[in-house]
Amino acid sequence: MKTKRLLMGENKEKSIKTAAEILNNGGVVAMPTETVYGLAASAYDSSAIEKVFIAKGRPQDNPLIVHIADYETLKEIACNIPQKALECATVFWPGPFTMVLKRTQRIAPCVAGGLDTVAVRMPNNDIALSLIKESGLALAAPSANSSGKPSPTTAHHVLADLDGKIDAVIMGERSGVGVESTVVSFVCEKPRLLRPGAVTLEQLKEIIPEIEVDKAVLSSPKEGEKVSSPGMKYKHYAPKCELYLVEADISDFAKFVNEKNDGVALCFSEEKEHICTQSIVYGSKENPESLAYTLFDILRELDLKGIERGYVHAPEKSGVGLAVYNRLIRACGYKVIKL
Ligand code: TXA
Ligand code: MG
């Protein structure tokens, strides 16, 4: 199939209309969101959802996030919504925050990957919101990468993975956040952080002090272990390059990579000048948002450049740093070096 490029700028309105038509006819369209690009299909149409799983090569038991633009739709697709969940939505929506809730029968069952729950979010991106409204649908949208590849933060990343496999791509801007949304489950005994993102654990604790952190956030799931979020058991974000996550302070990291001298150092801007081997700055230690913004782009770049080995300086596990750390341990296949 030929993948249509839907342009923005003066073509924006026409492009959004075309995308909405494709979605209403059971097609799939990649759309920008503030976190990463998503591969959207109607959450009400099983055969459209089927196409999303096929295009991505995604395991069928890994459920999709449903994107909405208003609270009426939330009440149509989810039920028994706890008060705390609504409070969080009021504070964090539209934004990089996803809630797992009990679901109604309204969405196609394959969206939920066989579970009786649904993950829902209202994205903070005017193109995504306009498309949801124009289509009149709720849009199931996983990240628009091939399964196992780093999530796409530009339309070009989407095309690199999915050109010829999907109906269209909206050629929007680069995603401002750079890592996927924070996922919180409200169907466990206590609210539970399943995936950290730009809405931080510290922010969540202000509203839900009792929140628990799922152990898969910071460690490798054991063989055959039941996980709360099916996505966490798959190897994610993995570049071909063999990566190691290095927990160290600034001077120790430079010393370590200088001595090793056998790969690329993914480092902070603050330490670049101390590193004598090949290095790539992925942001500032003091500003974890900057690390999130460039992370997936750099993971793709490593493979494009044919780099075989890399040492990544681990961020602090606080604020957005927790999300960056969570993506990195997966990208490194859980190979962590503590200095
Ligand atoms: O920022 C984002 O969330 C992006 C953009 C496109 O919105 N989407 C995204 O979707 O990251 P995806 O499919 O790549 O990740 C969804 C995650 C997976 O780990 C999945 O297992 C989990 O959410 N998830 C979805 N539905 C769930 C459910 N009902 N219960 C538990 N986990 C669920
Ligand atoms: Mg994904």
mmCIF file of C-alpha atoms and ligand atoms in Angstrom:
data_model
loop_
_atom_site.group_PDB
_atom_site.id
_atom_site.type_symbol
_atom_site.label_atom_id
_atom_site.label_comp_id
_atom_site.label_asym_id
_atom_site.label_seq_id
_atom_site.Cartn_x
_atom_site.Cartn_y
_atom_site.Cartn_z
ATOM 1 C CA MET A 1 0.000 0.000 0.000
ATOM 2 C CA LYS A 2 1.093 3.567 -0.582
ATOM 3 C CA THR A 3 1.340 5.554 2.650
ATOM 4 C CA LYS A 4 -0.119 9.074 2.202
ATOM 5 C CA ARG A 5 1.869 11.986 3.637
ATOM 6 C CA LEU A 6 -0.691 14.396 5.120
ATOM 7 C CA LEU A 7 0.905 17.823 5.245
ATOM 8 C CA MET A 8 0.373 20.518 7.857
ATOM 9 C CA GLY A 9 0.715 24.322 7.534
ATOM 10 C CA GLU A 10 -1.887 25.635 5.054
ATOM 11 C CA ASN A 11 -3.007 22.023 4.371
ATOM 12 C CA LYS A 12 -3.791 21.311 8.014
ATOM 13 C CA GLU A 13 -7.612 21.395 7.852
ATOM 14 C CA LYS A 14 -7.803 19.350 4.675
ATOM 15 C CA SER A 15 -5.292 16.816 6.047
ATOM 16 C CA ILE A 16 -7.237 16.354 9.279
ATOM 17 C CA LYS A 17 -10.457 15.815 7.258
ATOM 18 C CA THR A 18 -8.714 13.210 5.080
ATOM 19 C CA ALA A 19 -7.272 11.445 8.159
ATOM 20 C CA ALA A 20 -10.724 11.384 9.823
ATOM 21 C CA GLU A 21 -12.253 9.832 6.667
ATOM 22 C CA ILE A 22 -9.560 7.156 6.535
ATOM 23 C CA LEU A 23 -10.213 6.309 10.206
ATOM 24 C CA ASN A 24 -13.986 6.148 9.686
ATOM 25 C CA ASN A 25 -13.403 3.781 6.764
ATOM 26 C CA GLY A 26 -11.441 1.375 8.968
ATOM 27 C CA GLY A 27 -7.942 2.581 8.051
ATOM 28 C CA VAL A 28 -4.900 3.413 10.206
ATOM 29 C CA VAL A 29 -3.178 6.813 10.456
ATOM 30 C CA ALA A 30 -0.032 7.839 12.347
ATOM 31 C CA MET A 31 -0.610 11.065 14.299
ATOM 32 C CA PRO A 32 1.613 13.325 16.378
ATOM 33 C CA THR A 33 1.047 13.559 20.122
ATOM 34 C CA GLU A 34 3.018 15.502 22.714
ATOM 35 C CA THR A 35 4.723 12.301 23.953
ATOM 36 C CA VAL A 36 5.521 10.232 20.835
ATOM 37 C CA TYR A 37 3.746 9.578 17.504
ATOM 38 C CA GLY A 38 0.804 7.164 17.751
ATOM 39 C CA LEU A 39 -0.640 4.731 15.204
ATOM 40 C CA ALA A 40 -4.366 5.466 15.372
ATOM 41 C CA ALA A 41 -7.409 3.376 14.476
ATOM 42 C CA SER A 42 -11.046 3.445 15.574
ATOM 43 C CA ALA A 43 -11.318 1.890 19.045
ATOM 44 C CA TYR A 44 -14.801 0.677 18.012
ATOM 45 C CA ASP A 45 -13.673 -1.282 14.930
ATOM 46 C CA SER A 46 -12.030 -4.707 15.457
ATOM 47 C CA SER A 47 -10.780 -5.052 11.909
ATOM 48 C CA ALA A 48 -9.116 -1.604 12.010
ATOM 49 C CA ILE A 49 -7.425 -2.556 15.309
ATOM 50 C CA GLU A 50 -6.260 -5.788 13.708
ATOM 51 C CA LYS A 51 -4.407 -3.684 11.099
ATOM 52 C CA VAL A 52 -2.563 -1.789 13.867
ATOM 53 C CA PHE A 53 -1.280 -5.030 15.417
ATOM 54 C CA ILE A 54 -0.208 -6.329 11.998
ATOM 55 C CA ALA A 55 1.547 -3.101 10.860
ATOM 56 C CA LYS A 56 3.551 -2.933 14.097
ATOM 57 C CA GLY A 57 4.128 -6.678 14.436
ATOM 58 C CA ARG A 58 2.725 -6.303 17.952
ATOM 59 C CA PRO A 59 1.812 -9.297 20.160
ATOM 60 C CA GLN A 60 -2.014 -9.573 20.391
ATOM 61 C CA ASP A 61 -2.017 -9.738 24.197
ATOM 62 C CA ASN A 62 -0.462 -6.273 24.533
ATOM 63 C CA PRO A 63 -3.397 -3.829 24.859
ATOM 64 C CA LEU A 64 -3.617 -0.350 23.313
ATOM 65 C CA ILE A 65 -4.211 3.080 24.842
ATOM 66 C CA VAL A 66 -7.475 4.756 23.791
ATOM 67 C CA HIS A 67 -7.205 8.489 23.048
ATOM 68 C CA ILE A 68 -10.184 10.742 23.746
ATOM 69 C CA ALA A 69 -10.985 14.453 23.568
ATOM 70 C CA ASP A 70 -13.873 14.767 26.072
ATOM 71 C CA TYR A 71 -15.297 13.322 29.277
ATOM 72 C CA GLU A 72 -18.504 11.971 27.658
ATOM 73 C CA THR A 73 -16.377 9.487 25.743
ATOM 74 C CA LEU A 74 -14.512 8.546 28.930
ATOM 75 C CA LYS A 75 -17.847 7.571 30.508
ATOM 76 C CA GLU A 76 -18.853 5.619 27.410
ATOM 77 C CA ILE A 77 -15.758 3.414 27.393
ATOM 78 C CA ALA A 78 -14.894 3.151 31.128
ATOM 79 C CA CYS A 79 -17.029 2.426 34.207
ATOM 80 C CA ASN A 80 -16.712 2.414 38.028
ATOM 81 C CA ILE A 81 -14.232 5.302 37.724
ATOM 82 C CA PRO A 82 -12.752 6.079 41.176
ATOM 83 C CA GLN A 83 -12.906 9.666 42.424
ATOM 84 C CA LYS A 84 -9.080 9.795 42.651
ATOM 85 C CA ALA A 85 -8.813 8.910 38.972
ATOM 86 C CA LEU A 86 -11.139 11.758 38.021
ATOM 87 C CA GLU A 87 -9.100 14.127 40.214
ATOM 88 C CA CYS A 88 -5.913 13.092 38.403
ATOM 89 C CA ALA A 89 -7.581 13.560 35.021
ATOM 90 C CA THR A 90 -8.687 17.053 36.011
ATOM 91 C CA VAL A 91 -5.102 17.988 36.896
ATOM 92 C CA PHE A 92 -3.142 16.168 34.172
ATOM 93 C CA TRP A 93 -5.451 16.148 31.116
ATOM 94 C CA PRO A 94 -4.929 16.977 28.393
ATOM 95 C CA GLY A 95 -1.429 15.633 28.924
ATOM 96 C CA PRO A 96 0.995 12.697 29.165
ATOM 97 C CA PHE A 97 -1.106 10.717 31.647
ATOM 98 C CA THR A 98 -2.927 7.404 31.028
ATOM 99 C CA MET A 99 -5.403 5.737 33.404
ATOM 100 C CA VAL A 100 -6.231 2.036 33.424
ATOM 101 C CA LEU A 101 -9.905 1.608 34.347
ATOM 102 C CA LYS A 102 -12.673 -1.004 34.185
ATOM 103 C CA ARG A 103 -14.071 -1.032 30.674
ATOM 104 C CA THR A 104 -17.564 -1.143 29.216
ATOM 105 C CA GLN A 105 -18.497 -3.230 26.161
ATOM 106 C CA ARG A 106 -18.231 -0.163 23.886
ATOM 107 C CA ILE A 107 -14.653 -0.642 22.631
ATOM 108 C CA ALA A 108 -13.566 -3.561 20.464
ATOM 109 C CA PRO A 109 -12.310 -6.322 22.831
ATOM 110 C CA CYS A 110 -8.998 -6.662 20.947
ATOM 111 C CA VAL A 111 -8.117 -3.072 22.021
ATOM 112 C CA ALA A 112 -7.912 -4.432 25.574
ATOM 113 C CA GLY A 113 -5.882 -7.492 24.591
ATOM 114 C CA GLY A 114 -8.352 -9.787 26.327
ATOM 115 C CA LEU A 115 -8.437 -7.808 29.628
ATOM 116 C CA ASP A 116 -11.580 -6.368 31.248
ATOM 117 C CA THR A 117 -9.882 -2.963 31.548
ATOM 118 C CA VAL A 118 -9.058 -0.078 29.230
ATOM 119 C CA ALA A 119 -6.180 2.419 29.234
ATOM 120 C CA VAL A 120 -7.380 5.959 28.395
ATOM 121 C CA ARG A 121 -5.695 9.276 27.814
ATOM 122 C CA MET A 122 -6.486 12.778 26.521
ATOM 123 C CA PRO A 123 -3.393 13.933 24.610
ATOM 124 C CA ASN A 124 -2.146 17.518 24.761
ATOM 125 C CA ASN A 125 -1.601 18.060 21.055
ATOM 126 C CA ASP A 126 -3.907 20.184 18.937
ATOM 127 C CA ILE A 127 -3.618 17.960 15.837
ATOM 128 C CA ALA A 128 -4.437 14.793 17.791
ATOM 129 C CA LEU A 129 -7.357 16.502 19.568
ATOM 130 C CA SER A 130 -8.711 17.957 16.288
ATOM 131 C CA LEU A 131 -8.470 14.546 14.632
ATOM 132 C CA ILE A 132 -10.322 12.797 17.477
ATOM 133 C CA LYS A 133 -13.089 15.437 17.326
ATOM 134 C CA GLU A 134 -13.299 15.488 13.515
ATOM 135 C CA SER A 135 -13.519 11.683 13.359
ATOM 136 C CA GLY A 136 -16.148 11.467 16.110
ATOM 137 C CA LEU A 137 -14.297 8.364 17.352
ATOM 138 C CA ALA A 138 -12.154 7.260 20.252
ATOM 139 C CA LEU A 139 -8.749 6.403 18.799
ATOM 140 C CA ALA A 140 -6.768 3.392 19.940
ATOM 141 C CA ALA A 141 -3.128 4.310 19.329
ATOM 142 C CA PRO A 142 0.038 2.534 20.372
ATOM 143 C CA SER A 143 3.351 4.215 19.624
ATOM 144 C CA ALA A 144 3.819 4.255 15.820
ATOM 145 C CA ASN A 145 7.038 2.191 15.683
ATOM 146 C CA SER A 146 7.658 -1.403 14.648
ATOM 147 C CA SER A 147 7.283 -3.492 17.793
ATOM 148 C CA GLY A 148 10.608 -3.603 19.676
ATOM 149 C CA LYS A 149 12.049 -0.456 18.025
ATOM 150 C CA PRO A 150 12.416 2.850 19.885
ATOM 151 C CA SER A 151 9.185 4.901 19.861
ATOM 152 C CA PRO A 152 8.995 7.552 17.111
ATOM 153 C CA THR A 153 9.269 11.222 17.992
ATOM 154 C CA THR A 154 9.085 12.493 14.388
ATOM 155 C CA ALA A 155 7.020 11.651 11.291
ATOM 156 C CA HIS A 156 10.296 10.536 9.660
ATOM 157 C CA HIS A 157 10.858 7.923 12.380
ATOM 158 C CA VAL A 158 7.333 6.624 11.647
ATOM 159 C CA LEU A 159 8.078 6.373 7.936
ATOM 160 C CA ALA A 160 11.392 4.619 8.604
ATOM 161 C CA ASP A 161 9.441 1.789 10.314
ATOM 162 C CA LEU A 162 5.993 1.768 8.693
ATOM 163 C CA ASP A 163 6.153 3.275 5.179
ATOM 164 C CA GLY A 164 4.014 1.079 2.900
ATOM 165 C CA LYS A 165 2.323 -0.654 5.860
ATOM 166 C CA ILE A 166 -0.173 2.029 6.964
ATOM 167 C CA ASP A 167 -2.679 4.284 5.170
ATOM 168 C CA ALA A 168 -1.262 7.680 6.131
ATOM 169 C CA VAL A 169 1.065 9.721 8.318
ATOM 170 C CA ILE A 170 0.294 13.227 9.530
ATOM 171 C CA MET A 171 3.523 15.165 8.967
ATOM 172 C CA GLY A 172 3.383 17.095 12.253
ATOM 173 C CA GLU A 173 6.107 18.511 14.446
ATOM 174 C CA ARG A 174 8.571 16.677 16.627
ATOM 175 C CA SER A 175 7.030 15.405 19.885
ATOM 176 C CA GLY A 176 7.906 17.785 22.720
ATOM 177 C CA VAL A 177 8.097 15.259 25.578
ATOM 178 C CA GLY A 178 9.932 12.429 23.832
ATOM 179 C CA VAL A 179 8.911 9.465 26.055
ATOM 180 C CA GLU A 180 5.505 7.795 26.309
ATOM 181 C CA SER A 181 2.838 8.787 28.821
ATOM 182 C CA THR A 182 2.766 7.908 32.509
ATOM 183 C CA VAL A 183 0.451 4.899 33.015
ATOM 184 C CA VAL A 184 -1.400 4.477 36.329
ATOM 185 C CA SER A 185 -3.739 1.584 37.052
ATOM 186 C CA PHE A 186 -6.838 2.318 39.122
ATOM 187 C CA VAL A 187 -8.057 -1.283 39.089
ATOM 188 C CA CYS A 188 -5.481 -2.623 41.584
ATOM 189 C CA GLU A 189 -6.155 -2.516 45.331
ATOM 190 C CA LYS A 190 -4.143 0.707 45.530
ATOM 191 C CA PRO A 191 -3.404 2.942 42.513
ATOM 192 C CA ARG A 192 -0.266 1.625 40.871
ATOM 193 C CA LEU A 193 2.324 3.279 38.626
ATOM 194 C CA LEU A 194 2.829 0.890 35.696
ATOM 195 C CA ARG A 195 4.970 3.107 33.477
ATOM 196 C CA PRO A 196 6.691 6.374 34.494
ATOM 197 C CA GLY A 197 6.483 9.370 32.144
ATOM 198 C CA ALA A 198 6.451 13.160 32.101
ATOM 199 C CA VAL A 199 3.739 13.289 34.759
ATOM 200 C CA THR A 200 6.072 12.365 37.595
ATOM 201 C CA LEU A 201 5.661 10.099 40.620
ATOM 202 C CA GLU A 202 6.231 13.162 42.824
ATOM 203 C CA GLN A 203 3.307 14.967 41.123
ATOM 204 C CA LEU A 204 1.095 11.887 41.432
ATOM 205 C CA LYS A 205 1.870 11.526 45.146
ATOM 206 C CA GLU A 206 0.408 14.977 45.771
ATOM 207 C CA ILE A 207 -2.987 13.641 44.690
ATOM 208 C CA ILE A 208 -2.605 9.938 45.541
ATOM 209 C CA PRO A 209 -0.053 9.581 48.387
ATOM 210 C CA GLU A 210 -0.884 5.860 48.619
ATOM 211 C CA ILE A 211 0.275 5.151 45.030
ATOM 212 C CA GLU A 212 2.469 2.058 44.633
ATOM 213 C CA VAL A 213 5.208 1.577 42.067
ATOM 214 C CA ASP A 214 4.992 -1.656 40.089
ATOM 215 C CA LYS A 215 8.216 -3.618 40.406
ATOM 216 C CA ALA A 216 8.552 -3.905 36.628
ATOM 217 C CA VAL A 217 9.244 -0.119 36.538
ATOM 218 C CA LEU A 218 12.822 -0.581 37.715
ATOM 219 C CA SER A 219 13.611 -4.254 37.288
ATOM 220 C CA SER A 220 13.450 -7.054 34.780
ATOM 221 C CA PRO A 221 10.287 -9.188 34.823
ATOM 222 C CA LYS A 222 11.012 -12.808 35.733
ATOM 223 C CA GLU A 223 10.300 -15.598 33.261
ATOM 224 C CA GLY A 224 6.596 -16.551 33.365
ATOM 225 C CA GLU A 225 5.762 -13.926 36.027
ATOM 226 C CA LYS A 226 2.309 -12.287 35.834
ATOM 227 C CA VAL A 227 2.690 -8.570 35.056
ATOM 228 C CA SER A 228 0.117 -5.790 35.563
ATOM 229 C CA SER A 229 0.911 -4.175 32.227
ATOM 230 C CA PRO A 230 1.494 -6.686 29.436
ATOM 231 C CA GLY A 231 3.773 -4.233 27.587
ATOM 232 C CA MET A 232 6.340 -4.493 30.367
ATOM 233 C CA LYS A 233 7.240 -8.069 29.641
ATOM 234 C CA TYR A 234 8.460 -7.365 26.118
ATOM 235 C CA LYS A 235 11.947 -6.152 25.298
ATOM 236 C CA HIS A 236 11.355 -2.576 24.301
ATOM 237 C CA TYR A 237 13.141 0.351 22.762
ATOM 238 C CA ALA A 238 15.984 -1.899 21.796
ATOM 239 C CA PRO A 239 18.577 -0.625 19.361
ATOM 240 C CA LYS A 240 20.800 -3.216 17.617
ATOM 241 C CA CYS A 241 23.720 -1.575 19.391
ATOM 242 C CA GLU A 242 24.777 -3.387 22.582
ATOM 243 C CA LEU A 243 24.132 -0.907 25.382
ATOM 244 C CA TYR A 244 25.157 -0.790 29.044
ATOM 245 C CA LEU A 245 23.593 1.505 31.614
ATOM 246 C CA VAL A 246 26.256 2.946 33.905
ATOM 247 C CA GLU A 247 25.319 4.299 37.340
ATOM 248 C CA ALA A 248 28.142 6.611 38.375
ATOM 249 C CA ASP A 249 28.918 10.147 39.371
ATOM 250 C CA ILE A 250 30.352 12.553 36.826
ATOM 251 C CA SER A 251 34.079 11.972 37.341
ATOM 252 C CA ASP A 252 33.776 8.168 37.645
ATOM 253 C CA PHE A 253 31.785 7.885 34.416
ATOM 254 C CA ALA A 254 34.414 9.795 32.394
ATOM 255 C CA LYS A 255 37.213 7.707 33.910
ATOM 256 C CA PHE A 256 35.327 4.464 33.155
ATOM 257 C CA VAL A 257 34.615 5.187 29.475
ATOM 258 C CA ASN A 258 38.078 6.638 28.888
ATOM 259 C CA GLU A 259 39.640 3.430 30.224
ATOM 260 C CA LYS A 260 37.258 1.124 28.330
ATOM 261 C CA ASN A 261 37.723 3.039 25.105
ATOM 262 C CA ASP A 262 35.663 0.484 23.149
ATOM 263 C CA GLY A 263 32.350 2.108 22.277
ATOM 264 C CA VAL A 264 30.345 5.301 22.320
ATOM 265 C CA ALA A 265 29.627 7.159 25.561
ATOM 266 C CA LEU A 266 26.119 8.577 25.869
ATOM 267 C CA CYS A 267 26.815 11.355 28.312
ATOM 268 C CA PHE A 268 25.516 14.546 29.918
ATOM 269 C CA SER A 269 26.497 17.963 28.555
ATOM 270 C CA GLU A 270 28.185 18.693 31.929
ATOM 271 C CA GLU A 271 30.813 15.944 31.458
ATOM 272 C CA LYS A 272 31.419 15.990 27.704
ATOM 273 C CA GLU A 273 34.752 17.821 28.017
ATOM 274 C CA HIS A 274 36.170 15.092 30.304
ATOM 275 C CA ILE A 275 35.465 12.279 27.852
ATOM 276 C CA CYS A 276 38.207 11.368 25.384
ATOM 277 C CA THR A 277 36.415 8.550 23.494
ATOM 278 C CA GLN A 278 33.604 8.985 20.935
ATOM 279 C CA SER A 279 30.630 10.527 22.770
ATOM 280 C CA ILE A 280 27.088 11.729 22.176
ATOM 281 C CA VAL A 281 25.458 14.238 24.521
ATOM 282 C CA TYR A 282 21.869 13.244 25.286
ATOM 283 C CA GLY A 283 20.998 16.218 27.445
ATOM 284 C CA SER A 284 21.785 17.865 30.761
ATOM 285 C CA LYS A 285 22.059 15.986 34.069
ATOM 286 C CA GLU A 286 20.239 18.889 35.721
ATOM 287 C CA ASN A 287 17.373 18.789 33.246
ATOM 288 C CA PRO A 288 15.929 15.272 32.816
ATOM 289 C CA GLU A 289 13.291 16.685 30.411
ATOM 290 C CA SER A 290 16.137 17.325 27.962
ATOM 291 C CA LEU A 291 17.224 13.660 28.263
ATOM 292 C CA ALA A 292 13.668 12.457 27.577
ATOM 293 C CA TYR A 293 13.388 14.766 24.574
ATOM 294 C CA THR A 294 16.396 13.294 22.720
ATOM 295 C CA LEU A 295 16.552 9.707 24.031
ATOM 296 C CA PHE A 296 14.668 7.785 21.320
ATOM 297 C CA ASP A 297 16.149 9.861 18.515
ATOM 298 C CA ILE A 298 19.647 8.979 19.756
ATOM 299 C CA LEU A 299 18.815 5.270 20.101
ATOM 300 C CA ARG A 300 17.763 5.275 16.430
ATOM 301 C CA GLU A 301 20.865 7.248 15.448
ATOM 302 C CA LEU A 302 23.156 4.621 17.039
ATOM 303 C CA ASP A 303 21.820 1.987 14.647
ATOM 304 C CA LEU A 304 21.892 4.294 11.617
ATOM 305 C CA LYS A 305 25.557 4.989 12.342
ATOM 306 C CA GLY A 306 26.218 1.252 12.773
ATOM 307 C CA ILE A 307 27.576 1.741 16.305
ATOM 308 C CA GLU A 308 28.036 -1.639 17.984
ATOM 309 C CA ARG A 309 28.524 -0.798 21.656
ATOM 310 C CA GLY A 310 27.588 2.060 23.947
ATOM 311 C CA TYR A 311 27.766 3.093 27.609
ATOM 312 C CA VAL A 312 24.928 5.306 28.814
ATOM 313 C CA HIS A 313 25.312 7.494 31.876
ATOM 314 C CA ALA A 314 22.215 6.696 33.978
ATOM 315 C CA PRO A 315 20.033 9.654 35.044
ATOM 316 C CA GLU A 316 18.782 10.177 38.606
ATOM 317 C CA LYS A 317 15.653 8.105 39.234
ATOM 318 C CA SER A 318 13.566 11.126 40.212
ATOM 319 C CA GLY A 319 11.233 13.430 38.292
ATOM 320 C CA VAL A 320 11.219 12.690 34.570
ATOM 321 C CA GLY A 321 14.585 10.968 35.171
ATOM 322 C CA LEU A 322 12.624 7.930 36.406
ATOM 323 C CA ALA A 323 10.946 7.595 32.982
ATOM 324 C CA VAL A 324 14.274 7.950 31.178
ATOM 325 C CA TYR A 325 15.866 5.343 33.466
ATOM 326 C CA ASN A 326 12.898 2.977 32.898
ATOM 327 C CA ARG A 327 13.274 3.183 29.079
ATOM 328 C CA LEU A 328 17.054 2.848 29.305
ATOM 329 C CA ILE A 329 17.146 -0.362 31.374
ATOM 330 C CA ARG A 330 14.985 -1.946 28.661
ATOM 331 C CA ALA A 331 17.098 -0.544 25.837
ATOM 332 C CA CYS A 332 20.136 -1.994 27.636
ATOM 333 C CA GLY A 333 18.467 -5.398 28.084
ATOM 334 C CA TYR A 334 18.842 -4.845 31.891
ATOM 335 C CA LYS A 335 22.669 -4.711 31.709
ATOM 336 C CA VAL A 336 23.504 -2.243 34.497
ATOM 337 C CA ILE A 337 27.031 -1.405 35.669
ATOM 338 C CA LYS A 338 27.239 0.251 39.109
ATOM 339 C CA LEU A 339 30.474 2.116 39.819
HETATM 340 O O1 TXA B 1 2.363 8.374 25.202
HETATM 341 C C1 TXA B 1 1.788 7.318 24.943
HETATM 342 O O2 TXA B 1 1.184 6.682 25.808
HETATM 343 C C2 TXA B 1 1.817 6.827 23.497
HETATM 344 C C3 TXA B 1 1.063 7.868 22.644
HETATM 345 C C4 TXA B 1 0.894 7.433 21.224
HETATM 346 O O3 TXA B 1 -0.146 8.163 23.244
HETATM 347 N N1 TXA B 1 1.249 5.537 23.367
HETATM 348 C C5 TXA B 1 1.878 4.418 23.818
HETATM 349 O O4 TXA B 1 1.205 3.242 23.555
HETATM 350 O O5 TXA B 1 2.933 4.435 24.378
HETATM 351 P P1 TXA B 1 1.896 1.811 23.644
HETATM 352 O O6 TXA B 1 0.876 0.862 23.104
HETATM 353 O O7 TXA B 1 3.187 1.842 22.954
HETATM 354 O O8 TXA B 1 2.007 1.550 25.175
HETATM 355 C C6 TXA B 1 0.871 1.281 25.946
HETATM 356 C C7 TXA B 1 1.262 0.693 27.266
HETATM 357 C C8 TXA B 1 1.742 -0.751 27.100
HETATM 358 O O9 TXA B 1 2.803 -0.971 27.997
HETATM 359 C C9 TXA B 1 0.502 -1.545 27.469
HETATM 360 O O10 TXA B 1 0.809 -2.837 27.954
HETATM 361 C C10 TXA B 1 -0.112 -0.668 28.531
HETATM 362 O O11 TXA B 1 0.112 0.658 28.109
HETATM 363 N N2 TXA B 1 -1.582 -0.884 28.608
HETATM 364 C C11 TXA B 1 -2.508 -0.613 27.672
HETATM 365 N N3 TXA B 1 -3.732 -1.025 28.085
HETATM 366 C C12 TXA B 1 -3.567 -1.552 29.309
HETATM 367 C C13 TXA B 1 -4.445 -2.158 30.264
HETATM 368 N N4 TXA B 1 -5.749 -2.281 30.013
HETATM 369 N N5 TXA B 1 -3.911 -2.609 31.423
HETATM 370 C C14 TXA B 1 -2.585 -2.488 31.690
HETATM 371 N N6 TXA B 1 -1.704 -1.925 30.829
HETATM 372 C C15 TXA B 1 -2.179 -1.469 29.657
HETATM 373 MG MG MG B 2 5.094 1.403 22.417
#
